[in-house]
Amino acid sequence: MTVTVLVPDAHGVAALSAVSGVRVVQYDPDDLPVEAVDAEVLVPGFLSADKVRLVGRLPRLRLVQLLTAGAEAWVGQLPADVMLSTCGGAHGGSTAEWAMAALLAVYRDIREFEDSRRAGRWDSHQTETLQGKRVLVVGAGDLGQQMRRKLEAFDAHVTMVANTARDGVRGVHELPELLPEHDAVVLMVPMTAATRHLVDRDFLAKLPDRAVVVNAARGPVVDTEALLVELTSGRLRAALDVTDPEPLPEGHPLWTAPGLLLTPHVAGSCTGVHERAYKVVAAQVERYVRGEKPANLVLGDY
């Protein structure tokens, strides 16, 4: 038995050609190859805009295997007999690296020193340090665990939070009592109905003065208007790789908000991203070919 897998690029062809029992076919969403009629597995491009057009044109489709850890654009969009699997495990290290860089830039005044250099000004002053900071990591999956490992290497004190409490991880219901005790909160949760505006006015109000909010999840996890109030007042600081809305439109107040480090959704966009993603994809497809369910299968809102 041979399973036909549609992939969006040459990276996918190279990675999946080594998987036994697979016929890998590169596709153009505007001009599907003749092999598409037999395709059981679809690997969409990193941007998921082709889902509506493609799914209905693949009569034998049984699995959509994503290149991203986030699946919110696909949840609820597929027929009941089509499985959805994420690329969880591929981007945790690079995303945690971005969050570390953001925290270090904020605490060590890297941007301010660069501004002084551009102005030709020798602005020697004492900064904060990540050492000893109490950091709350919301999300205890691959991203969260990668974040914990990196933070502890910098001698920060880490508290993990997940939906359900377990050994070494606190429950999300404990957030109200945890927030006042932490200097920074790093968001690494999937985008679901439950996490939309998780960080709202009440959440932010419980953080201590000068706390840092780091969003490495999805923009709508944070209530943008509530965050802007705290940034404008100067009470809180933030680092965002994702925004709501996204892309950030011209003239939006986040562009000029004080105390904000902003990057354009690039935490996972670094060298080796395709290799890391397709390594996970290949493992999920191998399981499917063996008649097993993918390990990263999305169930419900995931």
mmCIF file of C-alpha atoms in Angstrom:
data_model
loop_
_atom_site.group_PDB
_atom_site.id
_atom_site.type_symbol
_atom_site.label_atom_id
_atom_site.label_comp_id
_atom_site.label_asym_id
_atom_site.label_seq_id
_atom_site.Cartn_x
_atom_site.Cartn_y
_atom_site.Cartn_z
ATOM 1 C CA MET A 1 0.000 0.000 0.000
ATOM 2 C CA THR A 2 1.308 3.448 -0.936
ATOM 3 C CA VAL A 3 -0.029 6.639 0.612
ATOM 4 C CA THR A 4 -0.030 9.782 -1.525
ATOM 5 C CA VAL A 5 1.070 12.861 0.412
ATOM 6 C CA LEU A 6 0.776 16.378 -0.996
ATOM 7 C CA VAL A 7 3.473 18.820 0.143
ATOM 8 C CA PRO A 8 3.812 22.536 -0.662
ATOM 9 C CA ASP A 9 7.552 22.758 -1.344
ATOM 10 C CA ALA A 10 10.801 21.033 -2.204
ATOM 11 C CA HIS A 11 11.715 20.747 1.490
ATOM 12 C CA GLY A 12 8.723 18.466 1.929
ATOM 13 C CA VAL A 13 9.628 16.381 -1.088
ATOM 14 C CA ALA A 14 13.138 15.814 0.261
ATOM 15 C CA ALA A 15 11.983 14.978 3.788
ATOM 16 C CA LEU A 16 9.119 12.632 2.929
ATOM 17 C CA SER A 17 10.788 10.824 0.035
ATOM 18 C CA ALA A 18 12.669 8.824 2.656
ATOM 19 C CA VAL A 19 9.462 7.606 4.332
ATOM 20 C CA SER A 20 8.606 4.055 3.326
ATOM 21 C CA GLY A 21 5.187 3.569 1.790
ATOM 22 C CA VAL A 22 4.779 7.188 0.741
ATOM 23 C CA ARG A 23 4.376 8.753 -2.678
ATOM 24 C CA VAL A 24 5.213 12.397 -2.123
ATOM 25 C CA VAL A 25 3.898 14.955 -4.594
ATOM 26 C CA GLN A 26 4.571 18.689 -4.578
ATOM 27 C CA TYR A 27 1.457 20.720 -5.330
ATOM 28 C CA ASP A 28 0.427 24.177 -6.387
ATOM 29 C CA PRO A 29 -2.907 25.130 -4.775
ATOM 30 C CA ASP A 30 -3.903 26.904 -7.991
ATOM 31 C CA ASP A 31 -3.055 23.939 -10.196
ATOM 32 C CA LEU A 32 -3.378 20.607 -8.388
ATOM 33 C CA PRO A 33 -1.442 17.697 -9.905
ATOM 34 C CA VAL A 34 -3.344 14.679 -11.237
ATOM 35 C CA GLU A 35 -2.088 12.651 -8.232
ATOM 36 C CA ALA A 36 -4.222 14.819 -5.936
ATOM 37 C CA VAL A 37 -7.237 12.607 -6.571
ATOM 38 C CA ASP A 38 -5.461 9.863 -4.585
ATOM 39 C CA ALA A 39 -4.026 12.064 -1.826
ATOM 40 C CA GLU A 40 -4.773 10.884 1.701
ATOM 41 C CA VAL A 41 -2.461 13.379 3.431
ATOM 42 C CA LEU A 42 -2.217 17.126 2.856
ATOM 43 C CA VAL A 43 0.617 19.250 4.238
ATOM 44 C CA PRO A 44 -0.504 22.875 3.833
ATOM 45 C CA GLY A 45 1.978 25.706 3.493
ATOM 46 C CA PHE A 46 2.937 27.660 6.601
ATOM 47 C CA LEU A 47 0.114 30.083 5.813
ATOM 48 C CA SER A 48 -3.145 28.165 5.981
ATOM 49 C CA ALA A 49 -5.136 30.197 3.473
ATOM 50 C CA ASP A 50 -5.493 27.286 1.054
ATOM 51 C CA LYS A 51 -7.630 25.102 3.358
ATOM 52 C CA VAL A 52 -11.064 26.023 2.012
ATOM 53 C CA ARG A 53 -10.040 25.664 -1.604
ATOM 54 C CA LEU A 54 -8.189 22.384 -1.239
ATOM 55 C CA VAL A 55 -10.056 20.147 1.179
ATOM 56 C CA GLY A 56 -13.150 19.823 -0.975
ATOM 57 C CA ARG A 57 -11.023 18.896 -3.996
ATOM 58 C CA LEU A 58 -9.321 15.937 -2.317
ATOM 59 C CA PRO A 59 -11.873 13.079 -2.212
ATOM 60 C CA ARG A 60 -9.593 10.613 -0.380
ATOM 61 C CA LEU A 61 -8.210 13.055 2.163
ATOM 62 C CA ARG A 62 -7.879 11.574 5.658
ATOM 63 C CA LEU A 63 -5.187 13.682 7.344
ATOM 64 C CA VAL A 64 -4.146 17.336 7.315
ATOM 65 C CA GLN A 65 -0.643 17.547 8.755
ATOM 66 C CA LEU A 66 0.380 21.086 9.654
ATOM 67 C CA LEU A 67 3.812 22.681 9.578
ATOM 68 C CA THR A 68 2.845 24.878 12.524
ATOM 69 C CA ALA A 69 2.177 24.152 16.181
ATOM 70 C CA GLY A 70 -0.906 26.374 16.055
ATOM 71 C CA ALA A 71 -4.039 24.821 14.593
ATOM 72 C CA GLU A 72 -6.697 27.441 15.324
ATOM 73 C CA ALA A 73 -7.236 28.245 11.639
ATOM 74 C CA TRP A 74 -8.153 24.608 10.964
ATOM 75 C CA VAL A 75 -10.101 23.523 14.040
ATOM 76 C CA GLY A 76 -13.730 22.955 13.079
ATOM 77 C CA GLN A 77 -13.025 23.400 9.362
ATOM 78 C CA LEU A 78 -12.558 19.759 8.355
ATOM 79 C CA PRO A 79 -15.003 16.920 7.624
ATOM 80 C CA ALA A 80 -15.508 14.493 10.501
ATOM 81 C CA ASP A 81 -13.503 11.751 8.766
ATOM 82 C CA VAL A 82 -10.396 13.950 8.273
ATOM 83 C CA MET A 83 -7.839 14.080 11.086
ATOM 84 C CA LEU A 84 -5.808 17.164 11.967
ATOM 85 C CA SER A 85 -2.262 16.970 13.307
ATOM 86 C CA THR A 86 0.046 19.785 14.399
ATOM 87 C CA CYS A 87 3.795 20.252 14.127
ATOM 88 C CA GLY A 88 4.217 20.418 17.893
ATOM 89 C CA GLY A 89 7.842 19.864 18.881
ATOM 90 C CA ALA A 90 9.338 21.640 15.880
ATOM 91 C CA HIS A 91 9.296 25.284 16.916
ATOM 92 C CA GLY A 92 9.502 25.239 20.712
ATOM 93 C CA GLY A 93 13.245 25.803 20.891
ATOM 94 C CA SER A 94 13.322 28.773 18.522
ATOM 95 C CA THR A 95 10.231 30.362 20.063
ATOM 96 C CA ALA A 96 11.667 30.040 23.559
ATOM 97 C CA GLU A 97 14.916 31.520 22.243
ATOM 98 C CA TRP A 98 12.991 34.570 21.006
ATOM 99 C CA ALA A 99 11.287 34.973 24.377
ATOM 100 C CA MET A 100 14.652 34.771 26.128
ATOM 101 C CA ALA A 101 16.092 37.389 23.791
ATOM 102 C CA ALA A 102 13.092 39.627 24.485
ATOM 103 C CA LEU A 103 13.428 39.334 28.264
ATOM 104 C CA LEU A 104 17.157 39.975 28.132
ATOM 105 C CA ALA A 105 16.675 42.995 25.871
ATOM 106 C CA VAL A 106 14.126 44.445 28.290
ATOM 107 C CA TYR A 107 16.047 43.760 31.491
ATOM 108 C CA ARG A 108 19.499 44.733 30.175
ATOM 109 C CA ASP A 109 18.298 47.878 28.320
ATOM 110 C CA ILE A 110 19.735 46.643 25.029
ATOM 111 C CA ARG A 111 17.453 48.894 22.949
ATOM 112 C CA GLU A 112 18.252 51.923 25.082
ATOM 113 C CA PHE A 113 21.988 51.356 24.757
ATOM 114 C CA GLU A 114 21.594 51.020 20.995
ATOM 115 C CA ASP A 115 19.632 54.272 20.876
ATOM 116 C CA SER A 116 22.468 55.949 22.784
ATOM 117 C CA ARG A 117 25.046 54.535 20.375
ATOM 118 C CA ARG A 118 23.123 55.938 17.403
ATOM 119 C CA ALA A 119 23.007 59.308 19.138
ATOM 120 C CA GLY A 120 26.742 59.176 19.916
ATOM 121 C CA ARG A 121 26.033 59.249 23.627
ATOM 122 C CA TRP A 122 27.961 57.181 26.234
ATOM 123 C CA ASP A 123 25.073 56.350 28.558
ATOM 124 C CA SER A 124 26.611 54.093 31.185
ATOM 125 C CA HIS A 125 24.033 53.019 33.770
ATOM 126 C CA GLN A 126 22.980 50.060 35.856
ATOM 127 C CA THR A 127 20.299 47.735 34.487
ATOM 128 C CA GLU A 128 18.077 44.973 35.785
ATOM 129 C CA THR A 129 19.006 41.302 35.405
ATOM 130 C CA LEU A 130 17.118 38.140 34.571
ATOM 131 C CA GLN A 131 18.937 36.415 37.412
ATOM 132 C CA GLY A 132 16.580 35.877 40.300
ATOM 133 C CA LYS A 133 13.508 37.055 38.414
ATOM 134 C CA ARG A 134 10.277 35.160 39.082
ATOM 135 C CA VAL A 135 8.867 34.131 35.705
ATOM 136 C CA LEU A 136 5.423 32.639 35.180
ATOM 137 C CA VAL A 137 5.240 30.471 32.046
ATOM 138 C CA VAL A 138 1.635 29.930 30.949
ATOM 139 C CA GLY A 139 1.591 26.813 28.798
ATOM 140 C CA ALA A 140 3.422 23.627 29.712
ATOM 141 C CA GLY A 141 3.724 21.940 26.328
ATOM 142 C CA ASP A 142 6.869 21.781 24.222
ATOM 143 C CA LEU A 143 7.204 25.576 24.082
ATOM 144 C CA GLY A 144 6.731 25.967 27.807
ATOM 145 C CA GLN A 145 9.178 23.210 28.700
ATOM 146 C CA GLN A 146 11.791 24.667 26.363
ATOM 147 C CA MET A 147 11.243 28.035 28.016
ATOM 148 C CA ARG A 148 11.668 26.597 31.497
ATOM 149 C CA ARG A 149 14.971 24.978 30.557
ATOM 150 C CA LYS A 150 16.373 28.208 29.148
ATOM 151 C CA LEU A 151 15.162 30.382 32.009
ATOM 152 C CA GLU A 152 16.634 28.110 34.641
ATOM 153 C CA ALA A 153 19.982 28.250 32.858
ATOM 154 C CA PHE A 154 19.875 32.021 33.497
ATOM 155 C CA ASP A 155 19.103 31.483 37.197
ATOM 156 C CA ALA A 156 15.518 32.702 36.970
ATOM 157 C CA HIS A 157 12.816 31.146 39.165
ATOM 158 C CA VAL A 158 10.155 29.495 36.995
ATOM 159 C CA THR A 159 6.540 28.610 37.725
ATOM 160 C CA MET A 160 4.718 26.576 35.089
ATOM 161 C CA VAL A 161 0.959 26.815 34.512
ATOM 162 C CA ALA A 162 -1.281 24.534 32.445
ATOM 163 C CA ASN A 163 -4.989 23.778 32.170
ATOM 164 C CA THR A 164 -4.631 20.948 34.658
ATOM 165 C CA ALA A 165 -2.303 20.958 37.659
ATOM 166 C CA ARG A 166 0.215 18.138 37.914
ATOM 167 C CA ASP A 167 3.606 17.480 39.435
ATOM 168 C CA GLY A 168 5.685 20.625 38.938
ATOM 169 C CA VAL A 169 2.871 22.455 37.116
ATOM 170 C CA ARG A 170 0.182 24.694 38.604
ATOM 171 C CA GLY A 171 -3.376 24.852 37.294
ATOM 172 C CA VAL A 172 -4.744 27.777 35.279
ATOM 173 C CA HIS A 173 -7.341 28.378 38.000
ATOM 174 C CA GLU A 174 -4.453 29.413 40.269
ATOM 175 C CA LEU A 175 -3.437 32.372 38.079
ATOM 176 C CA PRO A 176 -5.125 35.045 40.226
ATOM 177 C CA GLU A 177 -2.947 34.141 43.205
ATOM 178 C CA LEU A 178 0.201 33.538 41.161
ATOM 179 C CA LEU A 179 0.266 36.740 39.096
ATOM 180 C CA PRO A 180 1.112 39.171 41.936
ATOM 181 C CA GLU A 181 4.104 36.999 42.885
ATOM 182 C CA HIS A 182 5.864 37.139 39.514
ATOM 183 C CA ASP A 183 8.055 39.669 37.710
ATOM 184 C CA ALA A 184 7.241 38.410 34.217
ATOM 185 C CA VAL A 185 4.680 36.239 32.481
ATOM 186 C CA VAL A 186 5.446 34.371 29.255
ATOM 187 C CA LEU A 187 2.456 33.215 27.204
ATOM 188 C CA MET A 188 2.933 29.955 25.305
ATOM 189 C CA VAL A 189 -0.601 28.612 24.999
ATOM 190 C CA PRO A 190 -2.552 27.503 21.913
ATOM 191 C CA MET A 191 -5.251 29.796 20.568
ATOM 192 C CA THR A 192 -8.634 28.422 21.676
ATOM 193 C CA ALA A 193 -11.939 29.815 22.879
ATOM 194 C CA ALA A 194 -10.669 29.386 26.439
ATOM 195 C CA THR A 195 -7.428 31.324 25.865
ATOM 196 C CA ARG A 196 -8.913 34.204 23.873
ATOM 197 C CA HIS A 197 -8.337 37.348 25.990
ATOM 198 C CA LEU A 198 -6.939 35.197 28.785
ATOM 199 C CA VAL A 199 -4.787 38.243 29.455
ATOM 200 C CA ASP A 200 -7.477 40.815 30.095
ATOM 201 C CA ARG A 201 -7.770 43.885 32.307
ATOM 202 C CA ASP A 202 -8.139 41.845 35.509
ATOM 203 C CA PHE A 203 -5.194 39.584 34.616
ATOM 204 C CA LEU A 204 -2.934 42.571 33.974
ATOM 205 C CA ALA A 205 -4.099 44.426 37.074
ATOM 206 C CA LYS A 206 -2.891 41.556 39.267
ATOM 207 C CA LEU A 207 0.688 41.828 37.988
ATOM 208 C CA PRO A 208 3.113 43.906 40.057
ATOM 209 C CA ASP A 209 4.371 47.274 38.829
ATOM 210 C CA ARG A 210 7.026 47.047 36.077
ATOM 211 C CA ALA A 211 6.195 43.413 35.329
ATOM 212 C CA VAL A 212 6.885 42.220 31.778
ATOM 213 C CA VAL A 213 4.241 40.502 29.614
ATOM 214 C CA VAL A 214 5.726 38.348 26.845
ATOM 215 C CA ASN A 215 3.356 37.007 24.187
ATOM 216 C CA ALA A 216 4.839 34.182 22.119
ATOM 217 C CA ALA A 217 1.444 32.541 21.614
ATOM 218 C CA ARG A 218 -1.178 34.236 19.425
ATOM 219 C CA GLY A 219 -2.268 37.859 19.361
ATOM 220 C CA PRO A 220 -5.841 37.393 20.643
ATOM 221 C CA VAL A 221 -4.584 35.691 23.812
ATOM 222 C CA VAL A 222 -3.974 39.280 24.983
ATOM 223 C CA ASP A 223 -6.661 41.952 25.099
ATOM 224 C CA THR A 224 -4.825 44.631 23.125
ATOM 225 C CA GLU A 225 -6.830 47.547 24.508
ATOM 226 C CA ALA A 226 -6.257 46.437 28.096
ATOM 227 C CA LEU A 227 -2.531 46.055 27.470
ATOM 228 C CA LEU A 228 -2.317 49.494 25.855
ATOM 229 C CA VAL A 229 -3.791 51.075 28.986
ATOM 230 C CA GLU A 230 -1.060 49.502 31.134
ATOM 231 C CA LEU A 231 1.730 50.370 28.687
ATOM 232 C CA THR A 232 0.593 53.952 28.242
ATOM 233 C CA SER A 233 0.503 54.487 31.984
ATOM 234 C CA GLY A 234 4.020 53.086 32.257
ATOM 235 C CA ARG A 235 2.994 50.541 34.883
ATOM 236 C CA LEU A 236 3.764 47.433 32.829
ATOM 237 C CA ARG A 237 6.169 46.498 30.043
ATOM 238 C CA ALA A 238 5.672 44.004 27.234
ATOM 239 C CA ALA A 239 7.327 42.063 24.427
ATOM 240 C CA LEU A 240 5.057 40.895 21.614
ATOM 241 C CA ASP A 241 5.866 38.663 18.669
ATOM 242 C CA VAL A 242 2.161 38.425 17.837
ATOM 243 C CA THR A 243 -0.540 41.077 17.865
ATOM 244 C CA ASP A 244 -4.274 41.506 17.556
ATOM 245 C CA PRO A 245 -4.845 42.651 14.856
ATOM 246 C CA GLU A 246 -2.074 41.044 12.805
ATOM 247 C CA PRO A 247 -0.350 42.269 10.729
ATOM 248 C CA LEU A 248 -0.389 45.459 12.748
ATOM 249 C CA PRO A 249 -1.979 48.181 10.584
ATOM 250 C CA GLU A 250 -0.440 51.572 9.958
ATOM 251 C CA GLY A 251 -1.217 54.054 12.687
ATOM 252 C CA HIS A 252 -2.094 51.445 15.329
ATOM 253 C CA PRO A 253 -1.206 52.662 18.850
ATOM 254 C CA LEU A 254 1.010 49.633 19.510
ATOM 255 C CA TRP A 255 3.551 51.104 17.055
ATOM 256 C CA THR A 256 4.282 53.944 19.458
ATOM 257 C CA ALA A 257 3.346 52.417 22.818
ATOM 258 C CA PRO A 258 5.983 53.005 25.518
ATOM 259 C CA GLY A 259 7.684 50.063 27.190
ATOM 260 C CA LEU A 260 7.027 47.723 24.277
ATOM 261 C CA LEU A 261 9.379 45.489 22.286
ATOM 262 C CA LEU A 262 7.611 44.365 19.106
ATOM 263 C CA THR A 263 8.602 41.869 16.410
ATOM 264 C CA PRO A 264 6.503 40.787 13.375
ATOM 265 C CA HIS A 265 5.657 37.136 14.249
ATOM 266 C CA VAL A 266 9.188 35.864 13.661
ATOM 267 C CA ALA A 267 9.911 33.794 16.778
ATOM 268 C CA GLY A 268 10.019 30.591 14.742
ATOM 269 C CA SER A 269 11.381 32.156 11.559
ATOM 270 C CA CYS A 270 15.051 31.290 11.701
ATOM 271 C CA THR A 271 17.570 29.042 10.011
ATOM 272 C CA GLY A 272 16.671 25.359 10.010
ATOM 273 C CA VAL A 273 12.939 25.937 10.381
ATOM 274 C CA HIS A 274 12.020 23.728 7.416
ATOM 275 C CA GLU A 275 14.260 20.885 8.537
ATOM 276 C CA ARG A 276 12.852 20.948 12.054
ATOM 277 C CA ALA A 277 9.256 21.147 10.859
ATOM 278 C CA TYR A 278 9.515 18.375 8.295
ATOM 279 C CA LYS A 279 11.273 16.088 10.755
ATOM 280 C CA VAL A 280 8.131 16.217 12.873
ATOM 281 C CA VAL A 281 5.876 15.945 9.822
ATOM 282 C CA ALA A 282 7.727 12.846 8.617
ATOM 283 C CA ALA A 283 7.270 11.178 12.011
ATOM 284 C CA GLN A 284 3.526 11.911 11.996
ATOM 285 C CA VAL A 285 3.116 10.630 8.432
ATOM 286 C CA GLU A 286 5.065 7.467 9.277
ATOM 287 C CA ARG A 287 2.583 6.721 12.041
ATOM 288 C CA TYR A 288 -0.321 7.257 9.658
ATOM 289 C CA VAL A 289 1.207 4.906 7.069
ATOM 290 C CA ARG A 290 1.549 2.241 9.784
ATOM 291 C CA GLY A 291 -2.141 2.577 10.547
ATOM 292 C CA GLU A 292 -1.580 4.529 13.766
ATOM 293 C CA LYS A 293 -2.949 7.911 14.736
ATOM 294 C CA PRO A 294 -0.464 10.816 14.630
ATOM 295 C CA ALA A 295 1.019 11.644 18.026
ATOM 296 C CA ASN A 296 0.147 15.318 17.488
ATOM 297 C CA LEU A 297 -3.507 14.666 16.684
ATOM 298 C CA VAL A 298 -5.802 17.579 17.509
ATOM 299 C CA LEU A 299 -8.758 16.588 19.653
ATOM 300 C CA GLY A 300 -11.469 19.186 20.168
ATOM 301 C CA ASP A 301 -9.979 22.656 20.588
ATOM 302 C CA TYR A 302 -6.613 21.016 21.465
#
